[in-house]
Amino acid sequence: MSQVTEYSSKVMDHFSNPRNVGEIEDPSGVGTVGNAKCGDIMRMYLDIDENHVVRDAKFKTFGCGAAIATSSMATEHVKGKTVEEALKVTNKAVMEALDGLPPVTVLCSLLAEEAIHAALWDYATKNGITIDGLKPPVNDINETEEFYQTQG
Amino acid sequence: MDKLIYMDNAATTRVAKQVLDSMLPYFTEYYGNPSSAYTFAGRIADDVLKARGRIAEMIGAKEREILFTGGGSESDNWAIKGVADALKDKGNHIITTKIEHHAVLHTCEFLEKHGYEVTYLNVDRNGSVDLNELENAITDRTILISIMFANNEIGTIEPVKEIGEIAHKHGVYFHTDAVQAFGHVPINVDELNIDLMSTSAHKINGPKGIGFLYIRSGIKISNLIHGGAQEYSKRAGTTNAASIIGFAKAAELAAKNMDETIKYESSLRDRLIKRVTEEIPYSIVNGDLEKRLSNNANFCFRFIEGESLLILLDQNGICASSGSACTSGSLDPSHVLLAIGLPHEIAHGSVRLTISNETTIEDIDYTVDTLKRIIDRLRSMSPLYEDFVKKNREASK
């Protein structure tokens, strides 16, 4: 299937020129979510100020075009928001902002919300605060190291 | 986008000019139905028969053993379902491999729902079947062994002759899906002990929608497509004269240029493999390096995902394919890469580059240079690469 022709121009834009790629040194919160089997792993870094406002967000993503575009859009959505507002950023909102995704890649986009939550969880844990409605993240990466060990 | 570097010749090929020219008269001038009684049609039937004869000769078969179909998938379906049905009183067991094309795998899965038992053989790291495992899998209920000639993703050529020997020793039919091999490697059905063989024209610069199933005389097989008496009453449907003529022309050109093409493609393929593995860190070549189709290179690049790689290649004018989940339309990466033992995460980062005799050394170099740039970029965005680098930094402290 030709995904390239199925992606909206917004998806292609965020894939080709992703916003906020990278790392944040000593982040307020960082979360990694994803599943190696499904082929998508997303890491989100948040820099949050003393008023609990997201000052900066960065991401790194291993995944398809949809996953990368979604990550990029998700960072744009959380920037400038309070942690409570950031928690309310949904996959649906991110997807709509990208003018939709091809059906087969919708699953790849689910990670955006999870990544935001995981980073917020890390922030909350580090600072000993509770954010209403925030659940601990689930993380299930990595069969690869084993493969390389057995291959020598 | 001006530049187009077509590196997906295992998906399909360009129709050769000579092939197209050979076909055109059969659309507008010789459009009659070859099954009709009058001379106008009879002439076309003669041309089809000659085309059949040329193809038969190429693989050491008889005319009547070449049955034209709608392509590779139909040929695979026919071979497997047809033998399964014809021999249902003899047995219900089929042996195949885990790396077959879906035309074979899904046909076998279909038969499993109808009471047949299927053994899916493992393959080794290079994608080759184990002949002992094959022989041990044969029971007195086994009716068919279906093993591909050459793998479409990783290019590995299976030990077809030996597989056929084992099959015949046990009185079992041997079908091979030769869609990627026909016209690319020399095939003689007698020497290689082949009873049934699927092929397709569009992989060898012929038109799409035409293939044949070779059926050795005496093989018991039921029909798949019922209707008229075309193809010696074995496969119904108005004779696709233009496509058959085109297929025969493509096969003729492939046979004529085979030695030269293999030599040329192999040298380009080896340059591609050498440059990629030497210049791109954490890359792996998949498939057997010796027993391999001359047009196939398949790589995995650690820490990156195949679909995003394909999009970036596309933006640079390079057509390639990947075994990543997002390109397969499922959640799992390529079943072939998983069967050769790659973890999911690495299988997701695969790319297949399949060249042709039109590919140039400049195309190869441009592709490698582009890959290097793209992979650097995707790795700089990859959390897996970040972890790997940090881990190495820790370890070296």
XYZ file of C-alpha atoms in Angstrom:
549
model
C 0.000 0.000 0.000
C 1.253 3.399 -0.769
C 1.132 5.304 2.445
C 2.875 8.323 1.060
C -0.106 9.171 -1.082
C -2.543 8.482 1.742
C -0.959 10.860 4.239
C -2.426 14.336 4.477
C -0.184 17.247 3.600
C -0.084 18.174 7.300
C 1.204 14.714 8.187
C 3.835 14.963 5.483
C 4.808 18.412 6.720
C 5.220 17.271 10.322
C 7.062 14.162 9.162
C 9.411 16.008 6.815
C 9.972 18.988 9.132
C 9.238 17.654 12.581
C 8.878 20.291 15.310
C 10.708 19.904 18.605
C 12.875 16.895 17.822
C 15.581 16.280 20.358
C 16.309 16.005 24.041
C 16.013 18.309 27.035
C 18.861 18.233 29.513
C 17.616 17.573 33.041
C 13.976 17.544 31.982
C 11.155 18.164 34.427
C 9.634 14.974 33.114
C 10.460 12.344 30.537
C 8.411 9.381 29.409
C 9.052 6.569 26.955
C 6.176 4.478 25.691
C 5.673 2.008 22.928
C 6.055 -1.454 21.773
C 8.921 -2.810 19.772
C 6.689 -5.474 18.279
C 4.345 -2.901 16.826
C 7.315 -0.871 15.694
C 6.709 2.402 17.486
C 8.528 3.868 20.445
C 8.001 7.445 21.489
C 9.915 9.444 24.089
C 8.740 12.813 25.280
C 10.731 15.350 27.297
C 8.985 18.155 29.142
C 10.409 21.298 30.672
C 7.856 22.582 33.178
C 8.139 25.876 35.053
C 7.300 26.667 38.682
C 3.712 27.524 37.692
C 3.277 23.989 36.293
C 3.254 25.325 32.738
C 4.979 23.354 29.982
C 7.735 25.697 28.850
C 9.226 23.341 26.300
C 8.622 19.879 24.893
C 10.899 17.691 22.800
C 10.543 14.206 21.378
C 12.368 11.285 19.910
C 10.447 8.636 18.036
C 11.220 5.304 16.432
C 8.332 4.649 14.109
C 6.514 5.169 10.872
C 5.627 8.482 9.250
C 2.374 8.686 11.199
C 4.147 8.107 14.508
C 6.715 10.816 13.835
C 4.132 13.336 12.633
C 1.947 12.569 15.639
C 4.850 13.078 18.036
C 5.683 16.385 16.431
C 2.090 17.612 16.635
C 1.737 16.356 20.228
C 4.716 18.436 21.377
C 3.182 21.470 19.705
C -0.073 20.831 21.551
C 1.392 20.589 25.055
C 3.698 23.575 24.810
C 2.381 26.531 26.818
C -0.242 24.448 28.569
C -0.518 23.780 32.283
C 0.072 20.184 33.298
C -3.668 19.758 33.870
C -4.380 21.038 30.368
C -1.578 18.939 28.882
C -3.124 15.855 30.428
C -6.267 16.556 28.436
C -4.509 16.532 25.054
C -6.019 13.533 23.302
C -5.009 11.358 20.375
C -8.158 12.514 18.689
C -7.164 16.162 18.967
C -3.665 15.445 17.670
C -5.022 13.364 14.814
C -7.566 16.011 13.870
C -4.872 18.651 13.876
C -3.046 16.488 11.327
C -6.193 16.267 9.156
C -6.538 12.580 9.979
C -4.419 9.495 9.417
C -4.732 6.456 7.131
C -6.656 3.751 9.038
C -3.721 1.347 9.266
C -1.568 3.925 11.057
C -4.140 5.081 13.597
C -2.675 2.683 16.164
C 0.722 4.319 15.756
C -0.790 7.613 16.821
C -2.132 6.295 20.124
C 1.328 6.633 21.585
C 1.181 10.430 21.598
C -1.268 10.608 24.454
C 0.540 7.836 26.338
C 3.879 9.612 25.932
C 2.501 12.868 27.309
C 1.033 11.000 30.279
C 4.267 9.108 30.909
C 6.286 12.341 30.924
C 3.748 14.008 33.224
C 3.842 10.995 35.521
C 7.615 11.286 35.731
C 7.264 14.993 36.544
C 4.618 14.335 39.176
C 6.672 11.568 40.782
C 9.860 13.641 40.872
C 8.049 16.550 42.492
C 5.824 14.545 44.778
C 2.627 15.991 43.384
C -0.579 14.397 42.140
C -2.256 15.355 38.896
C -5.931 14.404 38.879
C -6.710 11.626 36.431
C -3.068 10.682 35.722
C -2.280 6.964 35.696
C 1.155 5.304 35.779
C 2.549 4.444 32.328
C 3.002 0.964 30.925
C 6.266 0.265 29.211
C 7.097 -2.837 27.299
C 10.170 -2.399 25.138
C 12.903 -4.630 24.335
C 13.756 -7.932 22.836
C 16.651 -6.638 20.782
C 19.543 -6.797 23.203
C 18.958 -10.498 23.627
C 19.226 -11.003 19.852
C 22.564 -9.240 19.669
C 23.899 -11.150 22.644
C 23.053 -14.488 21.047
C 24.458 -13.353 17.689
C 27.743 -12.448 19.399
C 10.328 15.241 -8.429
C 12.419 14.622 -11.527
C 14.721 11.874 -10.449
C 13.321 8.341 -10.397
C 15.535 5.525 -9.247
C 13.469 2.373 -9.472
C 14.804 -0.123 -6.942
C 11.703 -2.274 -6.590
C 11.986 -4.737 -9.448
C 10.845 -7.623 -7.259
C 7.511 -5.828 -6.952
C 7.167 -5.407 -10.678
C 9.188 -4.398 -13.729
C 8.877 -2.101 -16.687
C 7.311 -3.714 -19.752
C 10.089 -3.956 -22.333
C 9.555 -2.036 -25.567
C 9.913 -5.205 -27.631
C 7.347 -6.906 -25.416
C 4.854 -4.085 -25.822
C 5.396 -4.019 -29.581
C 4.794 -7.755 -29.811
C 1.494 -7.360 -27.931
C -0.071 -4.343 -29.608
C -1.365 -6.013 -32.797
C -3.394 -8.419 -30.674
C -5.494 -5.599 -29.249
C -6.632 -3.903 -32.423
C -5.748 -6.094 -35.402
C -5.801 -9.709 -34.243
C -8.483 -9.260 -31.644
C -10.449 -12.413 -32.445
C -11.184 -15.049 -29.863
C -8.636 -17.823 -30.430
C -11.300 -20.413 -29.583
C -13.493 -19.389 -32.531
C -13.830 -21.472 -35.696
C -12.899 -19.024 -38.458
C -9.465 -18.429 -39.940
C -9.191 -14.910 -38.498
C -9.168 -16.443 -35.005
C -7.267 -19.572 -35.915
C -4.206 -17.555 -36.778
C -4.202 -16.113 -33.296
C -4.578 -19.586 -31.796
C -1.491 -20.591 -33.775
C 0.462 -17.638 -32.401
C -0.584 -18.529 -28.862
C 0.500 -22.119 -29.439
C 3.885 -20.959 -30.690
C 4.266 -18.716 -27.646
C 3.384 -21.648 -25.403
C 5.958 -23.757 -27.203
C 8.723 -21.195 -26.768
C 8.068 -20.963 -23.045
C 7.874 -24.737 -22.706
C 11.183 -25.158 -24.466
C 12.830 -22.679 -22.131
C 12.164 -24.849 -19.066
C 12.442 -28.239 -20.764
C 8.698 -28.878 -20.736
C 6.073 -29.854 -23.286
C 3.556 -27.373 -24.715
C 0.632 -29.037 -22.995
C 2.342 -28.702 -19.633
C 2.253 -24.874 -19.777
C -1.131 -23.595 -18.600
C -1.612 -19.862 -18.737
C -3.228 -18.200 -15.718
C -3.952 -14.738 -14.411
C -0.545 -14.608 -12.731
C 1.515 -15.896 -9.828
C -1.172 -15.853 -7.165
C -3.635 -17.777 -9.292
C -0.953 -20.303 -10.202
C -0.112 -20.861 -6.533
C -3.775 -21.161 -5.602
C -4.403 -23.605 -8.412
C -1.380 -25.794 -7.692
C -2.144 -26.149 -3.996
C -5.937 -26.277 -3.970
C -5.985 -28.352 -7.159
C -3.647 -31.038 -5.826
C -5.294 -30.967 -2.392
C -8.634 -31.678 -4.013
C -7.436 -34.254 -6.523
C -5.546 -36.247 -3.887
C -7.965 -35.887 -0.999
C -8.452 -39.658 -0.880
C -4.717 -40.222 -0.647
C -3.964 -37.768 2.131
C -4.516 -34.367 3.650
C -1.037 -33.202 4.577
C 0.869 -30.397 2.864
C 4.393 -29.257 3.618
C 5.501 -25.710 2.952
C 7.740 -23.136 4.643
C 7.325 -20.141 6.894
C 8.790 -17.801 4.273
C 6.464 -18.444 1.339
C 4.627 -15.675 -0.442
C 1.171 -15.003 0.979
C -0.342 -16.546 -2.160
C 0.955 -19.868 -0.829
C 0.619 -19.215 2.913
C -2.931 -17.927 2.810
C -3.965 -20.734 0.455
C -2.575 -23.243 2.953
C -4.370 -21.477 5.808
C -7.570 -21.678 3.787
C -7.091 -25.426 3.346
C -6.431 -25.845 7.078
C -9.941 -24.549 7.659
C -11.170 -27.327 5.404
C -9.567 -30.258 7.158
C -6.079 -30.245 5.663
C -2.974 -30.289 7.800
C -0.052 -28.076 6.933
C 3.529 -28.192 8.172
C 5.312 -24.856 7.923
C 9.028 -25.607 7.830
C 11.524 -23.387 9.586
C 14.387 -21.791 7.731
C 17.879 -20.969 8.921
C 19.367 -17.508 9.435
C 19.862 -17.197 5.663
C 16.375 -18.347 4.783
C 17.249 -21.856 3.551
C 15.112 -24.864 4.409
C 16.685 -27.806 6.204
C 16.413 -30.904 4.006
C 16.409 -33.241 7.014
C 13.584 -31.328 8.604
C 11.730 -31.559 5.293
C 12.201 -35.309 4.976
C 11.227 -35.881 8.605
C 8.023 -33.922 8.075
C 6.796 -36.281 5.345
C 4.130 -38.758 6.477
C 2.061 -41.324 4.594
C -0.642 -38.639 4.441
C 1.584 -36.075 2.688
C 0.322 -35.144 -0.778
C 2.234 -32.002 -1.658
C 5.437 -30.152 -0.886
C 5.261 -26.487 -1.873
C 8.521 -24.597 -1.453
C 9.449 -21.418 -3.242
C 12.303 -21.345 -5.741
C 13.646 -18.018 -4.511
C 12.372 -15.778 -1.768
C 10.782 -12.514 -2.824
C 11.998 -10.512 0.160
C 15.524 -11.710 0.883
C 16.414 -13.318 -2.451
C 17.593 -16.647 -1.046
C 17.468 -19.492 -3.580
C 16.238 -22.740 -2.061
C 17.810 -26.157 -2.794
C 15.066 -26.945 -5.303
C 16.685 -29.970 -6.916
C 17.279 -31.699 -3.579
C 13.775 -30.841 -2.383
C 12.371 -32.429 -5.547
C 14.500 -35.536 -5.005
C 13.189 -35.961 -1.484
C 9.616 -35.400 -2.639
C 9.896 -38.007 -5.375
C 11.648 -40.519 -3.128
C 8.491 -40.450 -1.015
C 6.052 -40.270 -3.913
C 4.971 -36.727 -3.085
C 4.308 -33.980 -5.625
C 6.632 -30.984 -5.587
C 5.308 -27.513 -6.382
C 7.581 -24.496 -6.473
C 6.570 -20.853 -6.557
C 9.125 -19.582 -9.066
C 7.625 -16.126 -9.516
C 10.896 -14.444 -8.543
C 13.118 -17.018 -10.225
C 11.630 -17.711 -13.659
C 13.589 -15.766 -16.256
C 16.170 -14.804 -13.638
C 17.911 -18.145 -13.113
C 18.168 -21.163 -15.439
C 15.338 -23.626 -14.797
C 14.904 -27.092 -16.249
C 11.918 -28.830 -14.680
C 13.293 -32.338 -15.285
C 16.744 -31.658 -13.895
C 15.254 -29.891 -10.879
C 12.558 -32.544 -10.187
C 9.740 -30.012 -10.381
C 6.135 -31.256 -10.823
C 4.325 -27.936 -10.631
C 5.733 -24.442 -10.996
C 4.129 -20.998 -10.694
C 5.413 -18.033 -12.673
C 4.421 -14.504 -13.524
C 5.203 -12.319 -16.544
C 5.422 -8.920 -14.901
C 8.543 -9.830 -12.931
C 10.481 -10.228 -16.175
C 9.489 -7.113 -18.134
C 6.257 -8.705 -19.309
C 2.684 -7.514 -18.751
C 0.753 -7.833 -15.483
C -2.125 -10.272 -15.139
C -0.530 -13.208 -16.930
C 1.449 -16.148 -15.657
C 1.517 -19.864 -16.073
C 1.379 -22.962 -13.997
C 3.642 -25.712 -15.250
C 1.931 -29.041 -14.622
C 3.975 -32.141 -15.370
C 2.077 -34.665 -17.525
C 0.349 -37.240 -15.377
C 0.059 -35.059 -12.288
C -3.400 -35.297 -10.762
C -4.869 -31.859 -10.221
C -8.409 -30.488 -10.145
C -9.401 -27.342 -11.973
C -9.644 -24.065 -10.100
C -11.344 -21.882 -12.707
C -14.323 -23.695 -14.216
C -15.968 -22.776 -17.487
C -14.870 -23.082 -21.086
C -12.439 -25.544 -22.619
C -9.461 -23.196 -22.885
C -5.995 -24.301 -21.791
C -6.620 -27.964 -22.650
C -9.838 -27.848 -20.594
C -7.824 -27.117 -17.463
C -8.297 -23.395 -17.013
C -11.365 -21.583 -18.283
C -11.420 -18.007 -19.520
C -11.027 -16.403 -22.935
C -7.444 -16.831 -24.057
C -5.497 -13.684 -23.222
C -3.636 -13.692 -26.521
C -1.915 -10.300 -26.257
C -0.579 -11.044 -22.770
C 0.521 -14.559 -23.690
C 2.395 -13.243 -26.716
C 3.967 -10.555 -24.521
C 4.880 -13.066 -21.840
C 6.575 -15.317 -24.385
C 8.531 -12.367 -25.755
C 9.599 -11.337 -22.258
C 10.640 -14.912 -21.450
C 12.575 -15.137 -24.709
C 14.461 -11.900 -23.955
C 15.124 -13.002 -20.384
C 16.508 -16.336 -21.558
C 18.641 -14.755 -24.253
C 20.203 -12.205 -21.899
C 20.217 -14.289 -18.735
C 23.945 -14.912 -18.326
C 24.781 -11.316 -19.064
C 22.032 -9.964 -16.803
C 23.055 -12.170 -13.883
C 26.658 -11.049 -14.251
C 25.746 -7.383 -14.503
C 23.170 -7.348 -11.713
C 25.380 -9.364 -9.369
C 28.196 -6.865 -9.690
C 25.856 -3.953 -8.897
C 24.180 -5.868 -6.074
C 27.526 -6.728 -4.533
C 28.648 -3.108 -4.747
C 25.421 -2.070 -3.048
C 25.815 -4.639 -0.272
C 29.488 -3.818 0.219
C 28.986 -0.069 0.400
C 25.974 -0.263 2.712
C 27.519 -2.692 5.175
C 30.859 -0.872 5.189
C 29.569 2.683 5.310
C 26.420 2.436 7.403
C 27.019 1.277 10.960
C 24.659 -1.226 12.583
C 23.366 -2.539 9.276
C 22.734 -6.192 8.462
C 22.301 -7.935 5.095
C 19.473 -10.434 5.098
C 19.468 -13.589 3.013
C 22.135 -15.902 1.674
C 25.085 -14.088 0.123
C 25.907 -16.906 -2.308
C 22.646 -18.661 -3.140
C 20.887 -15.445 -3.958
C 18.955 -13.773 -6.764
C 21.235 -11.413 -8.648
C 18.780 -8.515 -8.327
C 18.087 -8.623 -4.593
C 19.575 -6.753 -1.650
C 17.792 -6.656 1.695
C 19.029 -4.771 4.730
C 18.049 -4.054 8.294
C 19.153 -0.811 9.860
C 19.061 -0.849 13.625
C 17.218 1.865 15.577
C 15.047 3.029 12.692
C 11.694 2.045 11.257
C 11.227 1.000 7.644
C 8.218 2.998 6.625
C 9.705 6.334 7.599
C 12.829 5.270 5.712
C 10.733 4.512 2.619
C 9.011 7.892 2.707
C 12.344 9.683 2.876
C 13.743 7.532 0.058
C 10.636 8.379 -1.936
C 11.214 12.076 -1.322
C 14.628 11.543 -2.868
C 13.199 9.788 -5.904
C 14.076 6.251 -4.829
C 11.440 3.503 -5.015
C 12.049 0.724 -2.504
C 10.039 -1.548 -0.248
C 10.133 -2.540 3.385
C 9.046 -5.369 5.635
C 7.875 -2.933 8.293
C 4.416 -3.405 9.764
C 3.023 -0.149 8.474
C 3.830 -1.090 4.908
C 2.426 -4.607 5.265
C -0.913 -3.311 6.478
C -0.702 -5.351 9.677
C 0.835 -4.948 13.102
C 3.596 -7.431 12.424
C 6.712 -6.876 10.391
C 7.617 -9.236 7.553
C 6.983 -12.917 8.301
C 10.123 -13.731 6.332
C 12.381 -11.572 8.503
C 10.812 -12.997 11.656
C 11.309 -16.541 10.296
C 15.047 -15.955 9.793
C 15.221 -15.045 13.470
C 15.228 -11.263 13.524
C 13.532 -9.593 16.502
C 10.472 -7.510 15.651
C 12.204 -4.230 16.318
C 14.987 -4.969 13.842
C 12.652 -6.479 11.259
C 10.731 -3.184 11.326
C 13.862 -1.407 10.102
C 14.223 -3.336 6.880
C 14.492 -2.178 3.310
C 14.487 -4.241 0.137
C 16.247 -2.894 -2.929
C 15.763 -4.895 -6.107
C 17.631 -3.832 -9.203
C 17.333 -4.607 -12.923
C 19.565 -4.590 -15.937
C 18.551 -0.934 -16.357
C 20.053 0.030 -12.995
C 23.333 1.896 -13.254
C 26.325 2.168 -10.978
C 25.365 5.829 -10.477
C 21.935 4.707 -9.249
C 23.602 2.413 -6.730
C 25.919 5.127 -5.460
C 23.155 7.710 -5.271
C 21.027 5.224 -3.328
C 23.794 4.463 -0.841
C 24.636 8.144 -0.368
C 20.966 8.950 0.176
C 20.521 6.044 2.588
C 23.452 7.248 4.660
C 21.940 10.706 5.012
C 18.441 9.458 5.776
C 19.555 6.885 8.290
C 21.666 9.460 10.117
C 18.649 11.699 10.298
C 16.239 9.018 11.500
C 18.737 7.805 14.064
C 19.118 11.320 15.408
C 15.364 11.171 16.064
C 15.351 7.651 17.488
C 15.018 7.023 21.229
C 16.506 3.561 20.654
C 19.647 5.068 19.157
C 19.847 7.613 21.981
C 19.728 4.790 24.538
C 22.308 2.798 22.618
C 24.725 5.725 22.421
C 24.286 6.548 26.105
C 24.809 2.933 27.076
C 28.016 2.741 25.060
C 29.212 5.993 26.592
C 28.548 4.591 30.082
C 30.320 1.357 29.220
C 33.428 3.130 27.957
C 33.760 5.257 31.074
